[in-house]
Amino acid sequence: MPAYDADAVAALAEQQVSWQDKALPPAFWGKTVAEVLAGKPRLSQLPTPLMTLSAAGMRHNVDTLASWCQRHGVELAPHGKTTMAPALWAMQLDAGCWAITLANVFQLSVARAHGFRRVLIANEVISPLQLRWIADELAADPEFEVLVWADSVRTIEIMEAARSAYVGPDARPLDVLVEVGGIGGRTGARDAETAVAVGNAIAQASTLRLAGVAGYEGAIGHGVDEADLEEVREYLRDLVEVHHRLRDLYPSDVVPVVSAGGSQYFEQVAKVLADLTGEGARVVLRSGAYIAHDDGLYRRVSPLGETPRTDGEQLIPAMHGWIRIVSQPEPGLALFDAGKRDLPFDQDMPEPQLIRPRADGEPVLEATGMTVTKLNDQHGFLTFGEVPVVIGDELRIGLSHPCTAFDKWGLIPVVDDPDAADPVVVDLVRTFF
């Protein structure tokens, strides 16, 4: 069976765009996505503020990490919460990804609406209503697979009580991964004894199945110097210990999953965990931000960023903002038409990069000496020096942290070349937040 419903994903192109899609002007309202794209619109036909994706950049990033995982003997289940875009999930699965990772049951419903058949929920699911819906999905589609996390015996008791009161003895079990955490981290059992107790509780439950071990090293590490990397490796070795202690509890028909690996330390995860594949385990990374990469956080910390820590081509920033100068109230200060509701700001301020041509035939200019100093709800503050801006100028800006960029845009134009004077829009990506 295919990894998703290609017809459901393709049908996104038949949806009409409207006033609800802030990326598109009134001239396109009422047209389908396919009809808009048939006209080969250019960036100059779209309003600001705007966020775009680079078709070439995303293709490069998806292929780069797919090749890297293949060379290092690990699988990839990218965290779909980053983009919440089924069309991009499909692109990642087409490149060989093992599954899509999501963070909650709402996100799972988006995946199921588009026929995605293998999903890892990197979270505890204890709502009886949600557990019943998942049970119905498992019963309705024999090809559907879902794995959830648990970090306490109490969690297992709640899940078992909710499911045993709803499903019959012949129902498919729900696959559960024991979540291992660390002191100061996020969720996850804080010691091996607790984790093993959780594994035992899963194995003894009548409606659950022990399917492996998981964790998130990004909540443990805080930098990329050698001391930080060793702290991450130590945590990953704890993950291995729990997996080894649970080996006798795995059902004979289960290939146990051992999963870690966000977008910051995936090379450390492969270094510590990849050998488990030789013992019959499936090692699964969950990197999500790589598809867009960025001009901030992940440019600095990714193993394939500006200072690579592993083999392979570097990732390329594939998301950009586009803004317009609307005011120059003081010398050296300009305000633009985008703010916190349009641009990510939790990790870094946007980075001015280019000034679009002010008239036909004029060149693209480098936005040197410019800094975004502050964002309000709908305004941004830009300081400038030797290279001036004037009211009406349009700038391209680099963005930091994809996880808080995509959620601000329900429809995202994809351009052929973000460096061009007037890029062509080659796709429109629908998100579901």
Tab-separated table of C-alpha atoms in Angstrom:
chain	number	residue	atom	x	y	z
A	1	MET	CA	0.000	0.000	0.000
A	2	PRO	CA	1.205	3.577	-0.654
A	3	ALA	CA	2.291	5.638	2.338
A	4	TYR	CA	-0.540	8.159	1.879
A	5	ASP	CA	-3.587	8.895	-0.257
A	6	ALA	CA	-2.099	10.587	-3.309
A	7	ASP	CA	-5.548	11.597	-4.577
A	8	ALA	CA	-6.373	13.355	-1.299
A	9	VAL	CA	-3.085	15.260	-1.386
A	10	ALA	CA	-3.553	16.145	-5.068
A	11	ALA	CA	-7.067	17.410	-4.304
A	12	LEU	CA	-5.524	20.277	-2.317
A	13	ALA	CA	-4.814	21.881	-5.693
A	14	GLU	CA	-8.548	21.970	-6.433
A	15	GLN	CA	-9.389	24.039	-3.368
A	16	GLN	CA	-10.444	27.608	-4.018
A	17	VAL	CA	-8.419	30.447	-2.550
A	18	SER	CA	-10.193	33.354	-0.908
A	19	TRP	CA	-9.922	36.405	1.308
A	20	GLN	CA	-8.885	34.034	4.103
A	21	ASP	CA	-5.540	33.447	2.376
A	22	LYS	CA	-3.464	36.489	3.276
A	23	ALA	CA	-0.665	35.454	0.909
A	24	LEU	CA	-2.827	36.102	-2.177
A	25	PRO	CA	-4.378	39.301	-3.587
A	26	PRO	CA	-8.075	39.790	-4.488
A	27	ALA	CA	-7.312	39.091	-8.165
A	28	PHE	CA	-6.859	35.417	-7.311
A	29	TRP	CA	-9.835	34.955	-4.971
A	30	GLY	CA	-12.326	32.406	-6.236
A	31	LYS	CA	-9.759	30.552	-8.333
A	32	THR	CA	-8.483	27.121	-7.445
A	33	VAL	CA	-4.853	26.653	-6.521
A	34	ALA	CA	-4.332	24.927	-9.874
A	35	GLU	CA	-5.885	27.857	-11.739
A	36	VAL	CA	-3.684	30.354	-9.906
A	37	LEU	CA	-0.553	28.367	-10.709
A	38	ALA	CA	-1.541	27.944	-14.366
A	39	GLY	CA	-1.070	31.692	-14.758
A	40	LYS	CA	2.553	31.420	-13.568
A	41	PRO	CA	2.241	34.355	-11.179
A	42	ARG	CA	5.304	36.205	-10.028
A	43	LEU	CA	6.295	37.483	-6.633
A	44	SER	CA	5.505	41.044	-7.741
A	45	GLN	CA	1.831	40.048	-8.029
A	46	LEU	CA	1.617	39.110	-4.342
A	47	PRO	CA	1.113	41.454	-1.386
A	48	THR	CA	3.421	42.013	1.542
A	49	PRO	CA	3.955	40.871	4.178
A	50	LEU	CA	4.630	37.422	2.801
A	51	MET	CA	6.442	34.192	3.538
A	52	THR	CA	7.632	31.984	0.706
A	53	LEU	CA	9.363	28.650	0.343
A	54	SER	CA	12.071	27.812	-2.172
A	55	ALA	CA	11.279	24.838	-4.410
A	56	ALA	CA	14.940	24.194	-5.149
A	57	GLY	CA	15.951	24.658	-1.522
A	58	MET	CA	13.374	22.207	-0.181
A	59	ARG	CA	14.240	19.652	-2.842
A	60	HIS	CA	17.907	19.923	-1.946
A	61	ASN	CA	17.233	19.576	1.772
A	62	VAL	CA	14.885	16.604	1.444
A	63	ASP	CA	17.312	14.752	-0.825
A	64	THR	CA	20.312	15.669	1.326
A	65	LEU	CA	18.916	14.233	4.557
A	66	ALA	CA	17.455	11.202	2.792
A	67	SER	CA	20.915	10.374	1.453
A	68	TRP	CA	22.526	11.047	4.823
A	69	CYS	CA	20.135	8.681	6.626
A	70	GLN	CA	20.742	5.967	4.058
A	71	ARG	CA	24.512	6.253	4.448
A	72	HIS	CA	24.282	6.156	8.243
A	73	GLY	CA	21.854	3.256	8.475
A	74	VAL	CA	18.945	5.037	10.140
A	75	GLU	CA	15.325	5.745	9.200
A	76	LEU	CA	13.648	9.150	9.172
A	77	ALA	CA	10.153	10.003	10.411
A	78	PRO	CA	10.252	13.801	10.088
A	79	HIS	CA	8.269	15.826	12.585
A	80	GLY	CA	5.314	17.037	10.562
A	81	LYS	CA	4.315	19.569	13.215
A	82	THR	CA	6.988	21.832	11.757
A	83	THR	CA	5.062	22.413	8.538
A	84	MET	CA	1.610	20.847	9.084
A	85	ALA	CA	1.531	20.601	5.290
A	86	PRO	CA	0.396	17.240	3.863
A	87	ALA	CA	1.881	18.084	0.475
A	88	LEU	CA	5.314	18.486	2.087
A	89	TRP	CA	4.862	15.318	4.155
A	90	ALA	CA	4.155	13.500	0.901
A	91	MET	CA	7.333	14.923	-0.604
A	92	GLN	CA	9.319	13.618	2.369
A	93	LEU	CA	7.739	10.162	2.219
A	94	ASP	CA	8.335	9.982	-1.531
A	95	ALA	CA	12.024	10.531	-0.746
A	96	GLY	CA	12.053	7.419	1.434
A	97	CYS	CA	10.963	8.533	4.902
A	98	TRP	CA	9.652	5.693	7.064
A	99	ALA	CA	6.766	7.630	8.667
A	100	ILE	CA	5.564	11.073	9.672
A	101	THR	CA	5.865	12.199	13.299
A	102	LEU	CA	3.181	14.401	14.844
A	103	ALA	CA	2.616	15.910	18.275
A	104	ASN	CA	-1.063	15.378	19.078
A	105	VAL	CA	-4.302	13.815	17.936
A	106	PHE	CA	-5.550	16.911	16.097
A	107	GLN	CA	-2.465	16.690	13.921
A	108	LEU	CA	-3.122	12.968	13.488
A	109	SER	CA	-6.594	13.830	12.192
A	110	VAL	CA	-5.005	15.985	9.484
A	111	ALA	CA	-2.794	13.068	8.522
A	112	ARG	CA	-5.716	10.630	8.428
A	113	ALA	CA	-7.789	13.026	6.304
A	114	HIS	CA	-5.042	12.719	3.699
A	115	GLY	CA	-4.550	8.997	4.071
A	116	PHE	CA	-1.174	8.907	5.816
A	117	ARG	CA	-0.767	5.348	6.985
A	118	ARG	CA	2.145	5.332	9.422
A	119	VAL	CA	2.336	8.021	12.093
A	120	LEU	CA	4.411	8.365	15.238
A	121	ILE	CA	2.852	10.640	17.887
A	122	ALA	CA	5.756	11.979	19.933
A	123	ASN	CA	3.592	12.532	22.976
A	124	GLU	CA	1.422	10.872	25.573
A	125	VAL	CA	-2.218	10.336	24.520
A	126	ILE	CA	-4.483	9.815	27.533
A	127	SER	CA	-7.796	11.436	26.564
A	128	PRO	CA	-10.403	8.636	26.449
A	129	LEU	CA	-12.197	10.389	23.571
A	130	GLN	CA	-8.997	10.521	21.527
A	131	LEU	CA	-8.045	6.941	22.375
A	132	ARG	CA	-11.472	5.783	21.182
A	133	TRP	CA	-11.104	7.671	17.895
A	134	ILE	CA	-7.681	6.118	17.326
A	135	ALA	CA	-9.196	2.695	18.055
A	136	ASP	CA	-11.868	3.349	15.427
A	137	GLU	CA	-9.217	4.353	12.884
A	138	LEU	CA	-7.199	1.212	13.577
A	139	ALA	CA	-10.329	-0.910	13.165
A	140	ALA	CA	-11.388	0.800	9.940
A	141	ASP	CA	-8.018	0.648	8.165
A	142	PRO	CA	-5.840	-2.452	8.549
A	143	GLU	CA	-2.972	-0.595	6.862
A	144	PHE	CA	-2.967	2.241	9.417
A	145	GLU	CA	-0.149	2.187	11.972
A	146	VAL	CA	0.284	4.592	14.882
A	147	LEU	CA	2.796	4.621	17.712
A	148	VAL	CA	2.347	6.758	20.841
A	149	TRP	CA	4.551	7.481	23.862
A	150	ALA	CA	4.201	6.822	27.590
A	151	ASP	CA	6.475	7.830	30.478
A	152	SER	CA	4.651	6.561	33.574
A	153	VAL	CA	2.743	3.535	34.812
A	154	ARG	CA	-0.168	5.866	35.573
A	155	THR	CA	-0.310	6.782	31.875
A	156	ILE	CA	-0.562	3.106	30.946
A	157	GLU	CA	-3.313	2.536	33.495
A	158	ILE	CA	-5.369	5.387	32.008
A	159	MET	CA	-4.837	4.179	28.442
A	160	GLU	CA	-5.671	0.569	29.285
A	161	ALA	CA	-8.816	1.541	31.210
A	162	ALA	CA	-10.083	3.742	28.363
A	163	ARG	CA	-9.378	1.187	25.652
A	164	SER	CA	-10.491	-1.976	27.466
A	165	ALA	CA	-13.886	-0.382	28.114
A	166	TYR	CA	-14.270	0.401	24.393
A	167	VAL	CA	-12.617	-2.280	22.235
A	168	GLY	CA	-13.191	-5.997	22.108
A	169	PRO	CA	-10.630	-8.717	22.831
A	170	ASP	CA	-9.815	-9.119	19.149
A	171	ALA	CA	-9.109	-5.434	18.525
A	172	ARG	CA	-5.730	-4.397	17.197
A	173	PRO	CA	-3.476	-3.270	20.064
A	174	LEU	CA	-2.165	0.270	20.264
A	175	ASP	CA	1.612	0.404	19.874
A	176	VAL	CA	3.371	2.302	22.662
A	177	LEU	CA	6.979	3.471	22.980
A	178	VAL	CA	8.499	3.972	26.428
A	179	GLU	CA	9.633	7.590	26.636
A	180	VAL	CA	12.960	8.181	28.327
A	181	GLY	CA	13.676	11.711	29.532
A	182	GLY	CA	16.359	13.456	31.529
A	183	ILE	CA	16.679	15.834	34.449
A	184	GLY	CA	15.650	19.302	33.347
A	185	GLY	CA	14.210	17.945	30.121
A	186	ARG	CA	10.651	17.724	28.938
A	187	THR	CA	8.436	14.648	29.385
A	188	GLY	CA	9.985	11.211	29.756
A	189	ALA	CA	10.865	8.804	32.571
A	190	ARG	CA	13.712	10.312	34.547
A	191	ASP	CA	15.489	7.054	35.370
A	192	ALA	CA	15.898	3.591	33.901
A	193	GLU	CA	13.920	1.870	36.655
A	194	THR	CA	10.853	3.988	35.962
A	195	ALA	CA	11.206	3.416	32.220
A	196	VAL	CA	11.460	-0.346	32.677
A	197	ALA	CA	8.398	-0.296	34.929
A	198	VAL	CA	6.490	1.496	32.166
A	199	GLY	CA	7.619	-1.150	29.687
A	200	ASN	CA	6.419	-3.906	32.002
A	201	ALA	CA	3.041	-2.212	32.400
A	202	ILE	CA	2.630	-1.974	28.615
A	203	ALA	CA	3.574	-5.638	28.193
A	204	GLN	CA	0.973	-6.672	30.761
A	205	ALA	CA	-1.838	-4.540	29.291
A	206	SER	CA	-4.447	-6.366	27.230
A	207	THR	CA	-5.032	-3.613	24.614
A	208	LEU	CA	-1.518	-2.164	24.270
A	209	ARG	CA	1.674	-3.452	22.679
A	210	LEU	CA	5.236	-2.588	23.654
A	211	ALA	CA	6.854	-1.329	20.443
A	212	GLY	CA	10.110	0.310	21.507
A	213	VAL	CA	11.789	3.231	23.231
A	214	ALA	CA	11.890	6.933	22.357
A	215	GLY	CA	13.133	10.268	23.614
A	216	TYR	CA	14.108	13.787	22.638
A	217	GLU	CA	17.728	14.756	23.092
A	218	GLY	CA	16.998	18.363	22.093
A	219	ALA	CA	15.524	18.926	25.563
A	220	ILE	CA	18.812	17.768	27.093
A	221	GLY	CA	21.465	19.499	25.004
A	222	HIS	CA	21.962	23.250	25.104
A	223	GLY	CA	24.815	23.895	22.689
A	224	VAL	CA	27.164	22.331	20.182
A	225	ASP	CA	30.541	22.366	21.916
A	226	GLU	CA	32.074	19.035	22.902
A	227	ALA	CA	30.749	19.119	26.482
A	228	ASP	CA	27.202	19.669	25.197
A	229	LEU	CA	27.568	16.892	22.634
A	230	GLU	CA	28.829	14.484	25.289
A	231	GLU	CA	25.813	15.312	27.451
A	232	VAL	CA	23.590	14.383	24.510
A	233	ARG	CA	25.507	11.146	23.927
A	234	GLU	CA	25.212	10.225	27.606
A	235	TYR	CA	21.453	10.648	27.389
A	236	LEU	CA	21.343	8.508	24.244
A	237	ARG	CA	23.313	5.779	25.994
A	238	ASP	CA	20.617	5.795	28.686
A	239	LEU	CA	18.078	5.246	25.903
A	240	VAL	CA	20.083	2.246	24.697
A	241	GLU	CA	20.217	0.816	28.219
A	242	VAL	CA	16.439	0.948	28.578
A	243	HIS	CA	15.966	-0.676	25.171
A	244	HIS	CA	18.315	-3.512	26.133
A	245	ARG	CA	16.527	-4.060	29.433
A	246	LEU	CA	13.189	-4.321	27.621
A	247	ARG	CA	14.294	-6.700	24.866
A	248	ASP	CA	12.724	-9.792	26.419
A	249	LEU	CA	9.367	-7.997	26.686
A	250	TYR	CA	8.984	-7.110	23.009
A	251	PRO	CA	6.438	-9.336	21.231
A	252	SER	CA	7.975	-11.694	18.692
A	253	ASP	CA	6.181	-9.986	15.791
A	254	VAL	CA	7.484	-6.494	16.663
A	255	VAL	CA	10.551	-4.824	15.202
A	256	PRO	CA	11.291	-2.522	18.129
A	257	VAL	CA	11.642	1.167	17.331
A	258	VAL	CA	14.368	3.184	19.044
A	259	SER	CA	13.730	6.818	18.197
A	260	ALA	CA	15.433	10.130	18.928
A	261	GLY	CA	16.956	12.812	16.786
A	262	GLY	CA	15.549	16.275	16.255
A	263	SER	CA	17.151	18.774	13.900
A	264	GLN	CA	20.063	19.788	16.146
A	265	TYR	CA	21.814	16.545	17.117
A	266	PHE	CA	20.839	13.912	14.575
A	267	GLU	CA	24.488	13.043	13.873
A	268	GLN	CA	24.991	12.224	17.557
A	269	VAL	CA	21.902	10.022	17.512
A	270	ALA	CA	23.233	8.038	14.556
A	271	LYS	CA	26.631	7.769	16.222
A	272	VAL	CA	25.181	6.215	19.395
A	273	LEU	CA	22.098	4.370	18.142
A	274	ALA	CA	22.831	3.169	14.610
A	275	ASP	CA	24.500	-0.060	15.784
A	276	LEU	CA	21.170	-1.164	17.261
A	277	THR	CA	19.990	-1.957	13.739
A	278	GLY	CA	22.398	-4.883	13.783
A	279	GLU	CA	20.527	-6.199	16.842
A	280	GLY	CA	17.184	-6.149	15.052
A	281	ALA	CA	15.936	-2.706	16.088
A	282	ARG	CA	14.719	0.085	13.829
A	283	VAL	CA	16.498	3.371	14.593
A	284	VAL	CA	14.286	6.326	13.658
A	285	LEU	CA	15.239	10.008	13.537
A	286	ARG	CA	12.492	12.627	13.785
A	287	SER	CA	14.186	15.738	12.348
A	288	GLY	CA	11.540	18.140	11.063
A	289	ALA	CA	13.032	21.603	10.550
A	290	TYR	CA	15.518	20.401	7.933
A	291	ILE	CA	13.056	20.704	5.026
A	292	ALA	CA	13.050	24.502	5.317
A	293	HIS	CA	16.249	24.933	7.367
A	294	ASP	CA	16.645	28.645	8.207
A	295	ASP	CA	18.839	31.731	8.449
A	296	GLY	CA	19.145	31.644	12.227
A	297	LEU	CA	18.865	28.885	14.813
A	298	TYR	CA	19.355	25.861	12.569
A	299	ARG	CA	21.915	27.548	10.375
A	300	ARG	CA	24.006	27.773	13.549
A	301	VAL	CA	23.304	24.429	15.219
A	302	SER	CA	22.372	21.891	12.551
A	303	PRO	CA	24.954	19.150	11.937
A	304	LEU	CA	24.639	20.168	8.263
A	305	GLY	CA	24.521	23.913	8.922
A	306	GLU	CA	27.120	26.615	8.441
A	307	THR	CA	29.580	24.721	10.674
A	308	PRO	CA	29.036	21.070	9.662
A	309	ARG	CA	29.687	18.290	12.171
A	310	THR	CA	29.093	15.382	9.819
A	311	ASP	CA	29.525	14.312	6.210
A	312	GLY	CA	27.206	15.462	3.424
A	313	GLU	CA	26.121	18.625	1.674
A	314	GLN	CA	25.023	21.564	3.783
A	315	LEU	CA	21.333	22.326	4.124
A	316	ILE	CA	19.994	25.442	2.389
A	317	PRO	CA	17.680	28.091	3.893
A	318	ALA	CA	14.434	27.505	2.008
A	319	MET	CA	12.023	29.946	3.674
A	320	HIS	CA	12.065	33.720	3.378
A	321	GLY	CA	9.979	36.696	4.367
A	322	TRP	CA	9.143	39.628	2.124
A	323	ILE	CA	8.362	43.025	3.655
A	324	ARG	CA	7.643	46.584	2.530
A	325	ILE	CA	8.955	49.798	4.069
A	326	VAL	CA	5.957	51.910	5.093
A	327	SER	CA	7.454	54.670	7.249
A	328	GLN	CA	10.706	56.525	7.966
A	329	PRO	CA	9.829	58.584	11.018
A	330	GLU	CA	13.421	59.171	12.238
A	331	PRO	CA	16.861	59.275	10.633
A	332	GLY	CA	18.257	55.760	10.248
A	333	LEU	CA	14.957	54.120	11.220
A	334	ALA	CA	12.368	52.532	8.966
A	335	LEU	CA	9.226	50.626	9.819
A	336	PHE	CA	7.904	47.782	7.710
A	337	ASP	CA	4.555	46.063	7.317
A	338	ALA	CA	5.183	42.747	9.098
A	339	GLY	CA	5.193	41.813	12.747
A	340	LYS	CA	4.873	38.977	15.208
A	341	ARG	CA	1.703	37.729	13.525
A	342	ASP	CA	3.593	37.239	10.270
A	343	LEU	CA	7.179	36.335	11.157
A	344	PRO	CA	8.892	34.028	13.680
A	345	PHE	CA	10.613	35.883	16.499
A	346	ASP	CA	11.103	33.398	19.354
A	347	GLN	CA	14.706	32.472	18.485
A	348	ASP	CA	16.102	35.387	16.443
A	349	MET	CA	14.942	38.546	14.739
A	350	PRO	CA	14.572	38.338	10.942
A	351	GLU	CA	17.718	39.041	8.920
A	352	PRO	CA	17.574	41.671	6.107
A	353	GLN	CA	19.135	40.169	2.985
A	354	LEU	CA	18.055	41.770	-0.288
A	355	ILE	CA	16.291	44.857	-1.616
A	356	ARG	CA	14.124	44.005	-4.609
A	357	PRO	CA	14.534	46.125	-7.770
A	358	ARG	CA	12.891	49.511	-7.355
A	359	ALA	CA	12.111	49.709	-11.078
A	360	ASP	CA	12.212	47.423	-14.079
A	361	GLY	CA	15.752	46.702	-15.155
A	362	GLU	CA	17.330	47.728	-11.879
A	363	PRO	CA	19.392	45.137	-9.971
A	364	VAL	CA	18.692	43.326	-6.742
A	365	LEU	CA	20.687	45.056	-3.985
A	366	GLU	CA	22.359	43.580	-0.922
A	367	ALA	CA	20.715	44.787	2.296
A	368	THR	CA	24.025	45.471	3.988
A	369	GLY	CA	24.232	47.295	7.298
A	370	MET	CA	20.570	46.729	8.118
A	371	THR	CA	19.172	45.186	11.294
A	372	VAL	CA	15.684	44.290	12.446
A	373	THR	CA	15.654	45.428	16.056
A	374	LYS	CA	12.068	44.800	17.166
A	375	LEU	CA	8.708	43.412	16.081
A	376	ASN	CA	5.303	44.648	17.197
A	377	ASP	CA	2.100	42.817	16.328
A	378	GLN	CA	1.944	44.205	12.769
A	379	HIS	CA	5.059	46.383	12.437
A	380	GLY	CA	8.784	45.783	12.357
A	381	PHE	CA	11.639	48.179	13.173
A	382	LEU	CA	14.613	48.342	10.806
A	383	THR	CA	17.774	50.349	11.365
A	384	PHE	CA	20.049	51.140	8.431
A	385	GLY	CA	23.309	52.930	7.712
A	386	GLU	CA	25.254	53.474	4.511
A	387	VAL	CA	22.784	51.624	2.283
A	388	PRO	CA	19.497	53.514	2.684
A	389	VAL	CA	15.955	52.301	2.257
A	390	VAL	CA	13.052	54.450	1.133
A	391	ILE	CA	9.325	54.163	1.659
A	392	GLY	CA	7.977	51.577	-0.765
A	393	ASP	CA	11.101	49.419	-0.843
A	394	GLU	CA	10.505	45.662	-0.712
A	395	LEU	CA	13.056	43.554	1.140
A	396	ARG	CA	13.724	39.850	1.415
A	397	ILE	CA	14.498	38.747	4.948
A	398	GLY	CA	15.907	35.528	6.330
A	399	LEU	CA	13.883	33.828	9.037
A	400	SER	CA	14.799	31.748	12.069
A	401	HIS	CA	12.980	28.687	13.486
A	402	PRO	CA	10.605	27.028	11.000
A	403	CYS	CA	8.436	25.642	13.812
A	404	THR	CA	7.096	29.123	14.530
A	405	ALA	CA	7.073	30.324	10.911
A	406	PHE	CA	4.708	27.953	9.124
A	407	ASP	CA	1.917	28.339	11.685
A	408	LYS	CA	1.442	31.979	10.691
A	409	TRP	CA	0.497	31.147	7.086
A	410	GLY	CA	-2.426	29.031	5.903
A	411	LEU	CA	-1.239	29.121	2.300
A	412	ILE	CA	2.440	29.521	1.431
A	413	PRO	CA	3.716	30.367	-2.061
A	414	VAL	CA	6.637	28.300	-3.285
A	415	VAL	CA	8.983	30.161	-5.650
A	416	ASP	CA	11.448	28.844	-8.174
A	417	ASP	CA	14.380	31.079	-7.224
A	418	PRO	CA	14.279	33.407	-4.195
A	419	ASP	CA	17.405	35.189	-5.453
A	420	ALA	CA	15.742	36.289	-8.702
A	421	ALA	CA	14.532	39.825	-9.315
A	422	ASP	CA	10.946	38.591	-9.652
A	423	PRO	CA	10.621	34.886	-8.740
A	424	VAL	CA	7.934	32.691	-10.309
A	425	VAL	CA	5.400	31.066	-7.988
A	426	VAL	CA	5.443	27.343	-8.802
A	427	ASP	CA	3.267	25.985	-5.991
A	428	LEU	CA	0.977	26.971	-3.125
A	429	VAL	CA	1.319	24.861	0.018
A	430	ARG	CA	-1.694	24.545	2.331
A	431	THR	CA	-1.018	24.210	6.068
A	432	PHE	CA	-3.366	23.010	8.834
A	433	PHE	CA	-2.760	24.523	12.275
